[in-house]
Structure formats: structure tokens, C-alpha cells
Coordinates of C-alpha atoms in Angstrom, one line a residue:
X19 CA 0.0 0.1 -0.2
X20 CA 1.4 3.5 -0.9
X21 CA 1.9 5.9 1.9
X22 CA -0.4 8.7 2.4
X23 CA 0.9 11.9 2.1
X24 CA -0.6 14.9 3.7
X25 CA -0.4 18.7 3.5
X26 CA 1.4 20.7 6.3
X27 CA -0.8 22.3 8.8
X28 CA 1.4 23.2 11.4
X29 CA -0.1 26.2 13.5
X30 CA 3.2 27.3 14.8
X31 CA 5.2 27.5 11.6
X32 CA 7.2 30.7 11.2
X33 CA 7.6 32.6 7.9
X34 CA 10.5 34.8 7.0
X35 CA 8.0 37.5 5.9
X36 CA 4.7 38.1 7.4
X37 CA 1.6 37.5 4.8
X38 CA -0.2 40.3 3.5
X39 CA -4.3 40.4 3.8
X40 CA -4.2 42.3 0.4
X41 CA -3.4 39.2 -1.2
X42 CA -6.0 37.3 0.0
X43 CA -8.9 38.9 -1.7
X44 CA -9.5 38.8 -5.5
X45 CA -9.6 42.1 -7.8
X46 CA -13.4 42.1 -8.2
X47 CA -14.5 41.4 -4.6
X48 CA -16.8 43.4 -3.3
X49 CA -14.9 44.6 -0.4
X50 CA -12.3 46.2 -2.9
X51 CA -15.1 47.9 -5.0
X52 CA -16.6 49.3 -1.5
X53 CA -12.9 50.3 -0.5
X54 CA -12.1 52.1 -4.1
X55 CA -15.6 53.7 -3.9
X56 CA -15.5 55.2 -0.2
X57 CA -11.7 56.5 -1.3
X58 CA -13.0 58.5 -3.9
X59 CA -15.8 60.2 -1.8
X60 CA -15.5 63.8 -0.3
X61 CA -15.9 63.1 3.6
X62 CA -14.9 66.9 4.4
X63 CA -18.4 67.4 5.7
X64 CA -18.2 64.6 8.1
X65 CA -14.5 65.7 9.3
X66 CA -16.2 69.1 10.0
X67 CA -18.1 67.6 12.7
X68 CA -14.7 66.8 14.8
X69 CA -13.6 69.5 17.0
X70 CA -10.0 68.2 17.5
X71 CA -7.6 68.0 20.4
X72 CA -7.9 65.0 23.2
X73 CA -7.3 61.8 22.4
X74 CA -6.8 60.3 18.5
X75 CA -10.1 59.5 16.7
X76 CA -11.0 56.8 14.2
X77 CA -10.7 58.2 10.6
X78 CA -14.3 58.9 9.4
X79 CA -13.5 57.2 6.0
X80 CA -12.5 53.8 7.7
X81 CA -15.6 53.9 9.8
X82 CA -17.6 54.5 6.9
X83 CA -16.2 51.7 5.0
X84 CA -16.8 49.2 7.8
X85 CA -20.4 50.3 8.2
X86 CA -21.3 49.8 4.6
X87 CA -19.5 46.5 4.4
X88 CA -21.6 45.2 7.6
X89 CA -24.9 46.5 6.1
X90 CA -23.6 44.6 2.9
X91 CA -23.3 41.4 4.5
X92 CA -26.6 41.9 6.6
X93 CA -24.9 42.8 9.9
X94 CA -26.7 45.7 11.6
X95 CA -26.1 45.7 15.3
X96 CA -22.9 47.5 16.3
X97 CA -22.2 44.8 18.8
X98 CA -21.8 42.3 15.9
X99 CA -20.1 44.8 13.9
X100 CA -17.5 45.1 16.5
X101 CA -16.9 41.3 16.7
X102 CA -16.5 41.2 13.0
X103 CA -13.5 43.5 13.3
X104 CA -11.9 40.9 15.7
X105 CA -12.7 38.1 14.0
X106 CA -13.1 38.4 10.1
X107 CA -10.5 39.2 7.5
X108 CA -12.3 41.5 5.4
X109 CA -13.0 43.6 8.4
X110 CA -9.4 43.9 9.4
X111 CA -8.2 44.7 6.0
X112 CA -10.9 47.5 5.8
X113 CA -10.2 49.0 9.1
X114 CA -6.4 48.5 8.8
X115 CA -6.4 46.7 12.2
X116 CA -8.2 49.1 14.1
X117 CA -10.8 48.0 16.5
X118 CA -13.5 50.8 17.2
X119 CA -15.8 49.5 20.0
X120 CA -19.7 49.2 19.7
X121 CA -20.4 52.6 21.5
X122 CA -17.7 54.5 18.8
X123 CA -19.5 52.5 15.9
X124 CA -23.0 53.6 16.9
X125 CA -22.3 57.2 18.0
X126 CA -20.5 57.7 14.3
X127 CA -23.5 56.1 12.9
X128 CA -26.3 57.9 14.9
X129 CA -24.4 61.0 15.6
X130 CA -21.5 62.0 13.2
X131 CA -23.3 61.1 10.0
X132 CA -26.5 63.1 10.9
X133 CA -25.4 66.1 8.9
X134 CA -23.7 64.6 6.3
X135 CA -25.1 61.3 5.2
X136 CA -27.3 62.7 2.3
X137 CA -24.5 64.0 0.6
X138 CA -22.6 60.7 0.9
X139 CA -25.3 59.0 -0.9
X140 CA -25.7 61.5 -3.8
X141 CA -21.9 60.9 -4.3
X142 CA -22.2 57.4 -4.6
X143 CA -25.0 57.6 -7.3
X144 CA -22.8 60.0 -9.2
X145 CA -20.3 57.8 -9.4
X146 CA -22.7 55.3 -10.7
X147 CA -23.8 57.8 -13.2
X148 CA -20.2 58.6 -14.4
X149 CA -19.5 54.8 -15.0
X150 CA -22.6 54.4 -16.9
X151 CA -24.6 52.2 -14.7
X152 CA -27.5 54.8 -14.2
X153 CA -28.9 57.5 -16.8
X154 CA -30.8 59.2 -14.1
X155 CA -33.4 59.9 -16.9
X156 CA -36.0 57.8 -15.6
X157 CA -37.5 56.8 -12.2
X158 CA -39.1 53.7 -11.0
X159 CA -40.8 54.5 -7.9
X160 CA -42.4 52.8 -5.2
X161 CA -42.7 52.5 -1.5
X162 CA -42.7 50.2 1.7
X163 CA -43.3 50.4 5.3
X164 CA -40.5 49.4 7.7
X165 CA -41.1 49.0 11.3
X166 CA -39.7 51.3 13.6
X167 CA -37.3 50.3 16.9
X168 CA -40.0 51.3 19.2
X169 CA -42.4 49.0 21.2
X170 CA -45.7 48.3 19.2
X171 CA -47.9 48.8 22.3
X172 CA -46.9 52.3 23.1
X173 CA -49.4 53.9 20.5
X174 CA -51.0 57.3 20.8
X175 CA -54.2 58.3 18.8
X176 CA -55.3 61.6 18.0
X177 CA -59.0 60.7 18.7
X178 CA -58.5 59.4 22.3
X179 CA -56.2 62.6 22.8
X180 CA -59.0 65.2 21.7
X181 CA -61.8 63.3 23.4
X182 CA -60.0 63.0 26.8
X183 CA -58.9 66.8 26.6
X184 CA -62.3 67.6 25.9
X185 CA -63.8 65.5 28.7
X186 CA -61.4 66.7 31.3
X187 CA -61.9 70.6 30.5
X188 CA -65.6 70.0 30.7
X189 CA -65.1 68.2 33.9
X190 CA -63.2 71.1 35.2
X191 CA -65.5 73.8 34.5
X192 CA -68.4 71.8 35.8
X193 CA -66.6 71.2 39.3
X194 CA -65.0 74.9 39.4
X195 CA -68.4 76.6 38.2
X196 CA -68.9 78.0 41.5
X197 CA -65.3 78.6 42.2
X198 CA -64.9 80.9 39.1
X199 CA -68.1 82.9 40.3
X200 CA -66.0 83.9 43.3
X201 CA -63.6 85.6 40.9
X202 CA -66.4 87.7 39.0
X203 CA -70.0 87.3 39.0
X204 CA -69.5 88.5 35.2
X205 CA -67.5 85.6 34.4
X206 CA -69.2 82.7 32.5
X207 CA -67.5 79.3 32.2
X208 CA -66.0 78.8 28.6
X209 CA -65.1 75.5 27.3
X210 CA -62.4 77.1 25.2
X211 CA -60.4 78.1 27.9
X212 CA -56.9 78.0 27.2
X213 CA -54.3 76.2 29.9
X214 CA -52.8 79.6 30.8
X215 CA -56.4 81.1 31.6
X216 CA -57.0 78.0 33.6
X217 CA -53.7 78.6 35.5
X218 CA -54.1 82.3 35.9
X219 CA -57.7 81.8 37.4
X220 CA -56.5 79.1 39.7
X221 CA -53.8 81.2 41.2
X222 CA -56.2 84.2 41.8
X223 CA -58.8 82.0 43.2
X224 CA -56.6 80.4 45.8
X225 CA -54.9 83.9 46.6
X226 CA -58.7 84.9 47.2
X227 CA -59.3 81.5 49.3
X228 CA -56.3 82.5 51.9
X229 CA -58.1 85.6 52.9
X230 CA -61.5 84.4 53.1
X231 CA -63.6 81.6 54.3
X232 CA -64.4 78.9 51.4
X233 CA -66.2 75.7 51.7
X234 CA -64.1 72.6 51.7
X235 CA -65.9 71.2 48.7
X236 CA -64.7 74.4 46.4
X237 CA -61.2 74.2 48.0
X238 CA -60.5 71.0 47.2
X239 CA -62.0 71.4 43.7
X240 CA -59.1 74.0 43.3
X241 CA -56.4 72.1 44.4
X242 CA -57.3 69.4 42.5
X243 CA -57.4 71.7 39.3
X244 CA -53.9 72.7 40.0
X245 CA -52.3 69.5 40.9
X246 CA -53.8 67.1 38.6
X247 CA -55.9 68.5 35.8
X248 CA -53.8 71.4 34.7
X249 CA -50.8 69.1 34.3
X250 CA -52.9 66.7 32.3
X251 CA -54.3 69.0 30.0
X252 CA -50.5 70.2 29.2
X253 CA -49.7 66.7 28.7
X254 CA -52.5 66.3 26.1
X255 CA -51.3 69.5 24.5
X256 CA -47.9 68.1 24.0
X257 CA -48.9 65.1 22.6
X258 CA -51.2 67.0 19.9
X259 CA -48.0 69.0 19.2
X260 CA -46.1 65.9 18.5
X261 CA -48.9 64.4 16.4
X262 CA -49.0 67.4 14.2
X263 CA -51.1 66.1 11.3
X264 CA -50.8 62.7 12.0
X265 CA -53.2 60.4 13.6
X266 CA -51.0 58.6 15.9
X267 CA -47.1 58.2 17.1
X268 CA -45.5 56.0 19.3
X269 CA -44.4 57.0 22.9
X270 CA -40.8 55.5 22.7
X271 CA -40.3 56.9 18.8
X272 CA -42.3 60.0 18.5
X273 CA -41.6 60.3 15.0
X274 CA -43.1 56.8 14.1
X275 CA -46.7 56.5 13.0
X276 CA -48.6 53.7 13.3
X277 CA -49.2 51.7 9.9
X278 CA -50.4 48.3 8.6
X279 CA -47.7 46.1 7.9
X280 CA -47.3 43.3 5.4
X281 CA -44.7 41.5 7.5
X282 CA -47.1 40.5 10.2
X283 CA -46.3 37.9 12.2
X284 CA -50.1 37.3 13.4
X285 CA -51.0 37.8 9.7
X286 CA -54.0 39.8 10.7
X287 CA -52.9 43.4 9.3
X288 CA -51.6 44.5 12.9
X289 CA -50.9 48.0 13.4
X290 CA -47.2 48.8 14.1
X291 CA -45.2 52.1 14.5
X292 CA -43.2 52.5 11.3
X293 CA -42.1 54.6 8.5
X294 CA -43.0 54.7 4.8
X295 CA -39.8 54.5 2.8
X296 CA -39.8 55.6 -0.6
X297 CA -37.5 54.9 -3.4
X298 CA -36.5 55.5 -7.0
X299 CA -34.6 52.8 -9.1
X300 CA -33.0 52.5 -12.4
X301 CA -31.5 49.2 -13.4
X302 CA -32.0 48.1 -10.1
X303 CA -29.8 50.7 -8.6
X304 CA -31.4 52.9 -6.0
X305 CA -31.2 56.5 -7.2
X306 CA -33.1 58.4 -4.5
X307 CA -34.9 57.5 -1.3
X308 CA -36.9 59.6 1.1
X309 CA -39.0 58.7 4.6
X310 CA -42.3 59.9 5.2
X311 CA -44.7 59.7 7.9
X312 CA -47.8 59.3 5.9
X313 CA -49.0 55.6 5.5
X314 CA -50.0 55.9 2.0
X315 CA -48.0 56.8 -1.2
X316 CA -50.3 59.3 -3.1
X317 CA -49.2 62.4 -1.3
X318 CA -45.7 61.3 -1.2
X319 CA -44.8 61.8 -4.8
X320 CA -44.4 65.4 -5.3
X321 CA -42.1 66.0 -2.2
X322 CA -40.3 62.9 -3.4
X323 CA -39.8 64.3 -7.0
X324 CA -38.5 67.5 -5.5
X325 CA -36.1 65.9 -3.4
X326 CA -34.9 64.2 -6.3
X327 CA -34.3 67.5 -8.4
X328 CA -32.7 68.9 -5.0
X329 CA -30.3 66.2 -4.7
X330 CA -29.0 66.2 -8.5
X331 CA -29.9 69.7 -9.5
X332 CA -31.6 68.0 -12.3
X333 CA -35.0 66.2 -12.8
X334 CA -35.5 63.0 -14.7
X335 CA -37.7 63.0 -17.9
X336 CA -39.8 60.0 -17.4
X337 CA -41.5 58.9 -14.1
X338 CA -42.9 55.3 -13.8
X339 CA -45.3 54.2 -10.4
X340 CA -48.1 52.0 -10.0
X341 CA -51.9 53.1 -9.3
X342 CA -51.2 54.3 -5.4
X343 CA -49.5 57.6 -7.0
X344 CA -52.4 58.2 -9.7
X345 CA -54.3 61.4 -8.4
X346 CA -55.4 64.7 -9.7
X347 CA -52.6 66.6 -7.9
X348 CA -50.0 64.3 -9.1
X349 CA -51.0 64.2 -12.8
X350 CA -51.3 68.3 -12.4
X351 CA -47.5 68.4 -11.1
X352 CA -46.3 66.2 -13.5
X353 CA -47.7 67.3 -16.9
X354 CA -47.1 70.9 -15.5
X355 CA -43.1 69.8 -15.0
X356 CA -43.2 68.4 -18.6
X357 CA -42.4 65.2 -17.2
X358 CA -43.7 62.0 -19.1
X359 CA -45.8 60.0 -16.3
X360 CA -46.2 56.3 -17.0
X361 CA -48.2 56.4 -13.6
X362 CA -51.4 54.3 -13.6
X363 CA -54.9 55.3 -11.9
X364 CA -56.9 52.9 -9.7
X365 CA -59.1 51.6 -12.6
X366 CA -56.9 51.3 -15.1
X367 CA -56.7 47.8 -15.2
X368 CA -60.3 47.0 -14.8
X369 CA -61.1 49.4 -17.8
X370 CA -59.0 46.9 -20.1
X371 CA -61.6 44.2 -19.3
X372 CA -64.4 43.3 -21.5
X373 CA -67.0 43.4 -18.5
X374 CA -66.1 46.8 -17.6
X375 CA -66.3 48.1 -21.2
X376 CA -69.6 46.4 -21.9
X377 CA -71.3 48.0 -18.7
X378 CA -73.3 50.9 -20.3
X379 CA -74.5 52.3 -16.9
X380 CA -70.8 53.3 -15.6
X381 CA -70.2 57.0 -15.6
X382 CA -67.0 56.4 -17.7
X383 CA -69.0 54.8 -20.4
X384 CA -72.0 57.4 -20.7
X385 CA -72.0 59.9 -23.6
X386 CA -70.9 63.1 -22.9
X387 CA -72.0 66.2 -24.7
X388 CA -69.3 69.0 -24.2
X389 CA -71.5 71.6 -25.9
X390 CA -74.5 71.2 -23.9
X391 CA -72.7 70.2 -20.9
X392 CA -74.7 67.0 -20.3
X393 CA -74.4 63.1 -20.0
X394 CA -77.2 60.5 -21.7
X395 CA -78.2 57.4 -20.2
X396 CA -78.5 54.2 -22.1
X397 CA -82.2 55.0 -22.1
X398 CA -81.7 58.1 -23.5
X399 CA -82.5 60.6 -21.1
X400 CA -80.2 63.5 -20.1
X401 CA -78.5 63.9 -17.1
X402 CA -78.2 67.9 -16.9
X403 CA -75.6 70.0 -15.1
X404 CA -76.5 71.4 -11.8
X405 CA -73.6 72.8 -10.1
X406 CA -70.0 72.7 -9.5
X407 CA -68.4 72.1 -6.2
X408 CA -64.9 72.7 -4.6
X409 CA -63.4 69.7 -2.9
X410 CA -60.2 70.1 -0.8
X411 CA -58.4 67.0 0.1
X412 CA -56.2 66.2 3.1
X413 CA -53.1 67.9 1.7
X414 CA -55.2 71.0 1.1
X415 CA -55.3 70.5 -3.0
X416 CA -58.4 72.1 -4.2
X417 CA -60.4 70.2 -7.1
X418 CA -63.4 71.1 -9.1
X419 CA -66.2 68.7 -9.5
X420 CA -69.3 69.0 -11.7
X421 CA -72.8 67.4 -10.4
X422 CA -75.1 66.2 -13.0
X423 CA -78.7 65.1 -12.3
X424 CA -81.2 63.0 -14.4
X425 CA -84.8 64.2 -14.6
X426 CA -86.8 61.5 -14.0
X427 CA -86.0 58.1 -13.2
X428 CA -89.2 56.8 -11.8
X429 CA -90.5 54.1 -14.1
X430 CA -87.3 53.2 -16.0
X431 CA -87.1 49.6 -16.7
X432 CA -83.4 49.4 -16.1
X433 CA -83.7 51.5 -13.0
X434 CA -82.0 48.6 -10.8
X435 CA -79.2 48.2 -12.9
X436 CA -78.5 52.0 -13.5
X437 CA -79.3 53.3 -10.1
X438 CA -80.0 52.2 -6.5
X439 CA -80.8 55.6 -4.9
X440 CA -84.3 56.4 -4.0
X441 CA -84.5 59.6 -6.0
X442 CA -83.3 60.4 -9.8
X443 CA -79.5 59.2 -10.5
X444 CA -76.9 61.8 -9.8
X445 CA -73.3 61.7 -10.8
X446 CA -70.1 63.7 -9.9
X447 CA -67.3 64.2 -12.4
X448 CA -64.0 65.9 -12.3
X449 CA -63.2 66.9 -16.1
X450 CA -59.7 67.9 -14.9
X451 CA -59.1 64.4 -13.7
X452 CA -60.7 62.6 -16.8
X453 CA -58.5 64.8 -19.4
X454 CA -55.5 63.8 -17.3
X455 CA -56.7 59.9 -17.5
X456 CA -57.2 60.1 -21.0
X457 CA -53.7 61.3 -21.6
X458 CA -52.0 58.8 -19.3
X459 CA -54.3 55.9 -20.7
X460 CA -52.5 56.7 -24.4
X461 CA -49.0 56.7 -22.5
X462 CA -49.7 53.7 -20.6
X463 CA -50.9 51.8 -23.8
X464 CA -48.2 53.0 -26.1
X465 CA -45.3 50.6 -27.1
X466 CA -42.7 52.4 -24.5
X467 CA -45.6 52.6 -21.9
X468 CA -45.8 48.7 -22.0
X469 CA -42.3 48.2 -21.9
X470 CA -42.0 50.7 -18.5
X471 CA -45.0 49.0 -17.1
X472 CA -43.3 45.2 -17.5
X473 CA -40.0 46.8 -16.2
X474 CA -41.6 48.3 -13.3
X475 CA -42.4 45.0 -11.8
X476 CA -39.1 44.2 -11.6
X477 CA -37.1 47.5 -10.7
X478 CA -38.4 48.7 -7.0
X479 CA -39.8 45.3 -6.3
X480 CA -36.9 43.4 -6.8
X481 CA -34.8 46.1 -4.7
X482 CA -37.1 45.8 -1.6
X483 CA -37.2 42.1 -2.1
X484 CA -33.3 42.0 -1.7
X485 CA -33.2 44.5 1.0
X486 CA -36.1 43.0 3.2
X487 CA -36.0 39.6 2.3
X488 CA -32.5 38.5 1.3
X489 CA -31.0 41.4 3.6
X490 CA -33.2 40.6 6.6
X491 CA -33.9 44.3 6.7
X492 CA -37.2 44.5 8.2
X493 CA -36.9 46.5 11.3
X494 CA -34.7 49.9 12.0
X495 CA -32.4 50.1 14.9
X496 CA -31.9 53.9 15.3
X497 CA -34.9 55.9 16.4
X498 CA -36.1 59.4 15.1
X499 CA -36.6 60.0 11.6
X500 CA -32.9 61.3 11.1
X501 CA -31.7 57.7 12.4
X502 CA -33.9 56.2 10.2
X503 CA -32.8 58.1 7.3
X504 CA -29.3 57.3 8.0
X505 CA -29.7 53.5 8.6
X506 CA -31.8 52.7 5.2
X507 CA -29.2 55.1 3.2
X508 CA -26.4 52.8 4.6
X509 CA -28.4 49.8 3.3
X510 CA -29.3 51.6 0.2
X511 CA -25.3 52.2 -0.6
X512 CA -24.5 48.7 0.3
X513 CA -27.2 47.6 -2.1
X514 CA -25.7 49.7 -4.9
X515 CA -22.1 48.9 -4.2
X516 CA -23.4 45.0 -4.4
X517 CA -24.6 45.5 -7.7
X518 CA -21.8 47.5 -9.0
X519 CA -19.5 44.5 -8.0
X520 CA -21.7 41.7 -9.5
X521 CA -22.1 44.1 -12.7
X522 CA -18.2 44.7 -12.8
X523 CA -17.5 41.0 -12.2
X524 CA -19.5 39.8 -15.3
X525 CA -17.9 42.7 -17.1
X526 CA -14.7 41.4 -16.4
X527 CA -15.7 37.9 -17.0
X528 CA -17.2 39.0 -20.3
X529 CA -13.8 41.0 -21.3
X530 CA -11.9 37.8 -20.4
X531 CA -13.8 35.5 -22.6
X532 CA -13.7 37.9 -25.5
X533 CA -9.7 38.2 -24.9
X534 CA -9.4 34.6 -24.6
X535 CA -11.6 33.9 -27.7
X536 CA -9.4 36.6 -29.5
X537 CA -6.2 35.1 -28.8
X538 CA -7.8 31.4 -29.8
X539 CA -8.4 32.6 -33.2
X540 CA -5.1 34.6 -33.5
X541 CA -3.4 31.4 -32.9
X542 CA -5.6 29.1 -35.2
X543 CA -4.9 31.6 -38.2
X544 CA -1.1 31.8 -37.3
X545 CA -1.1 27.7 -37.3
X546 CA -3.1 27.7 -40.5
X547 CA -0.6 30.1 -42.1
X548 CA 2.3 27.8 -40.9
X549 CA 0.6 25.1 -42.5
X550 CA 0.4 26.9 -45.6
X551 CA 4.2 27.6 -45.8
X552 CA 5.1 24.2 -45.1
X553 CA 2.7 23.0 -47.9
X554 CA 4.3 25.3 -50.5

């Protein structure tokens, strides 16, 4: 039997020259791509946050490399990042052997990057643009909800606060009605009294009670108002200030709003504190992102497009989005700024179905006479114009709605199919929205529109799947909208660099194959030439 030979595995082997970590990674490895990109970034704004003096600091460029690489590898905890710096060769190479602890990492992420991170993300996308990965001429826009770091049982609701505040004020007034009369016989209880008025009156009444005999019941009511009721009213007012235009917030993350999450463990549409994340993608690279406190997408489109223009000093010519963004206000903005909107509206897909087209009773299928300004029902009766009404949305957008009504629906043989109301049929139509829909319908059904509609499903949807499912990024670690912006931005940069590294690897592989093929054909031609010479 032949002797078996084993390779040496002597752990105490001494080497003449120490090995270099730089020799362990291939040229196309993501860690090298990340390192080269961050080296090209301008971090002067981050450096400006350092005061100088005292002990030496870890360089912000190195810290940024470590953070982005951690997010690229789905590591979001500062303690786990600290452990990687002690155990993983890639992190050791990026940090140059430095080992910042988890407190330093968390402070850099949450505080140092607070005022400068937006510019860092912009620089990364501009590098992508300079290398031809994105053109910034088209935006595929979509949104998703990601859970906040706060507890899901720390909710505060606007309806409850307003109800409790009203009840408490009424209770104070009813209990202290006699006390208020002590101050002035002409003063009447007023439910709209402010907290300052309550405090001022209570102080004056207490002063009077010290000099006169007052019933024990009244004295107790005044003390209760001062010690319990007024602080509670102040608490309600603070809560309403935090709410702003929202309907809810979390006590442990006051910037978070309660929203319905798709990723619900109980599968019952449970409300959780979270944020609405909007992204724009091109070739599955994230070109813009923003964080909103509104649960719905409709009112986020205009500020999101404005943030894109502010970020790059230019606006893309094409905007592609789903039906969640289709509204009169959004269409008005898109057409008004000469953008090409491939943005669906709610009933777009329903309109393509045969059942919808053959339903003659739908408002959209009624014949409209623009000259006479009336509609005609399937039985030939006119729905005449009555009035024009102004409607205001939650965002303050005003739209004009025209109201039409039939003269006589009684006795109509198809009344049950047409109108289920007691009186004559009444319809409301926004002609402005109808004109926008007509334009958008033509765009969406064009050859380019069909292309963008197909591509939209594999653009932001695939990016969100990569981030939330493959990356396990379903909950933020930092609290507050500023921290959330930083954290999602780190994940967005990590996603872009990962995509760039993969595209570069494919590009290098293609170039290598092409070079190999060229060398093969040159060698074949050379061999054939040599054979011809010998034959001659």
C-alpha cells in the first residue's frame, strides 16, 4: 500500500515575511469595490463635525467603509460589527487592524453622519452615473413600510387625546363653576379656555381663598385643578404638538406612525409603528430615497420628485409608478413640469376588461356632450348639469367637481341596473381628472408605456425583495426620522455597491472571455499560415 501524504498544517510555522491581507482577496471582490468607491468620496463634511484635541480618533472614511460593508453583509448591530472587526479578515483589512468598540460605531452612525450622510449617498449615485450604470433619466418609484425600533404597544391616538382633553376641560369647568363665580360674577364658564387661563384663574382664586372662608368642597376642587387637571391638559397639548397632522405616534419613537405592515407575524394586519420608505430605482440601483410619516403613497410623490431634483440639480424626464400614486394633484404636477408620467390610476386595469367596457351604466361609459354639458344614460335620458363644487383634499389641494342629475328615473325599466338610490340618478365628475386619465391611458398603452409597465415590476419590487427578504432588513435599529434616514441610506449604498461589484465581475468575465476567444482565433490563423507555408 502506498504511503499517504498530507499537506502541512503546522500552526506554529514561522514565516520569513509576514503574509499580507491584501493578497487574500480577488480584484473583483465586493470589499475591494467598496474600498475604492469610499476612497473617492469627499468626507470633508463629516470631518467638520470633529472638534480636534484630546485623544486620537478613528478616521471617518475607515468607519464608513466598515459600516457599509457590515450592511452589505446584513449585519446591523453595532456589537456584531465590533465582533467582525476582531474575527473577520475583510473587516480587519478595511479598518487597517483598528478595532473601534460598539459605542464608537453606534455614535459615528447616529451622530457623526447626521448632517452629512445625504451628500455621501448622492456622491455614490453620481459615481454610478459617471461609470454608465444609471442615466438618471428615468425613475421607477415605489414605497414600502418598515417597522420602527419602538415598542408596538406604545401608541398614542389623536382621537383618544382629543376626546380625553375635551372631557377633562368640561369636568374642570363643571366642578369649578362656583369657584369661577368667586372671581367675577360676570365671568361665565367657557369650554375654550386655554391652559394659561386655567392656571391664571386658579392662582387668583387660591389667593382669595387665603383671605376668606371658602367651603371645603370648593377648596378641594381648586387644589385638584392645580395639581392634577392642569398638568394633564398640558400633557395632552404636548401630545397634539407631537402628532402634528398625523393620527398616531409611538411614545418611544415619537417620529414613528402606526401603519399596517405586510410582514405581520400574526397575519391579521396588525398596526405597528413604522415609516413609509420611498425609493427611485434605475437598472435596480437606488438613485433616490426618502422617509415619510404618511402611511399612504399618494401624497409622497410630489415631495419625493422635488427631493430628487434638489439632490442632483436636475429632474428625470420619465416617471414610472403604480396606481397608488395616480391622483389629480400628482398628474397636474407631472404634466405641469413637462415630465412623461407612466403612472397608473386605480381603475386602469379594470378598464381593459370586457365586462367593464360593456357596462353601459358606468359613468365612464356614458355619452357626454361637451357643448351642451350633459350626459346621456342608456335609455336616452339627459343628466343635466346642476352645479360645480370645490373639494379639498387632506393635503389642501382644491379640485372642481361637476354635479349632474337626471330629470325622471321613476318607471325606468332598467332602474335597478342603473341607480339604486331613492331619487333620480346623480353623478359627480372631475373633468380635469378625466382629461389627465385620457392622456395617461394613451401613454400607458403605447409601446414604450408597455415596456415601462413590465420593467416596473422588476425594478423597485426586486430591490425591496433584496433588502427586506434577502437582507433581513425589516426593522430599524435607530430611532427618530434622522436616524432612520441614515440607516436606510447605509443599506441603499450597500445595495448599490453590491450591484456594482456584480456588474463589474460580469463585465470583467466577458472581457476575459472575449480576450481568450481573440487569442484562440489569432493562434488558429497563425497555425494555418504555418501549415500553408510548409505545404508550399
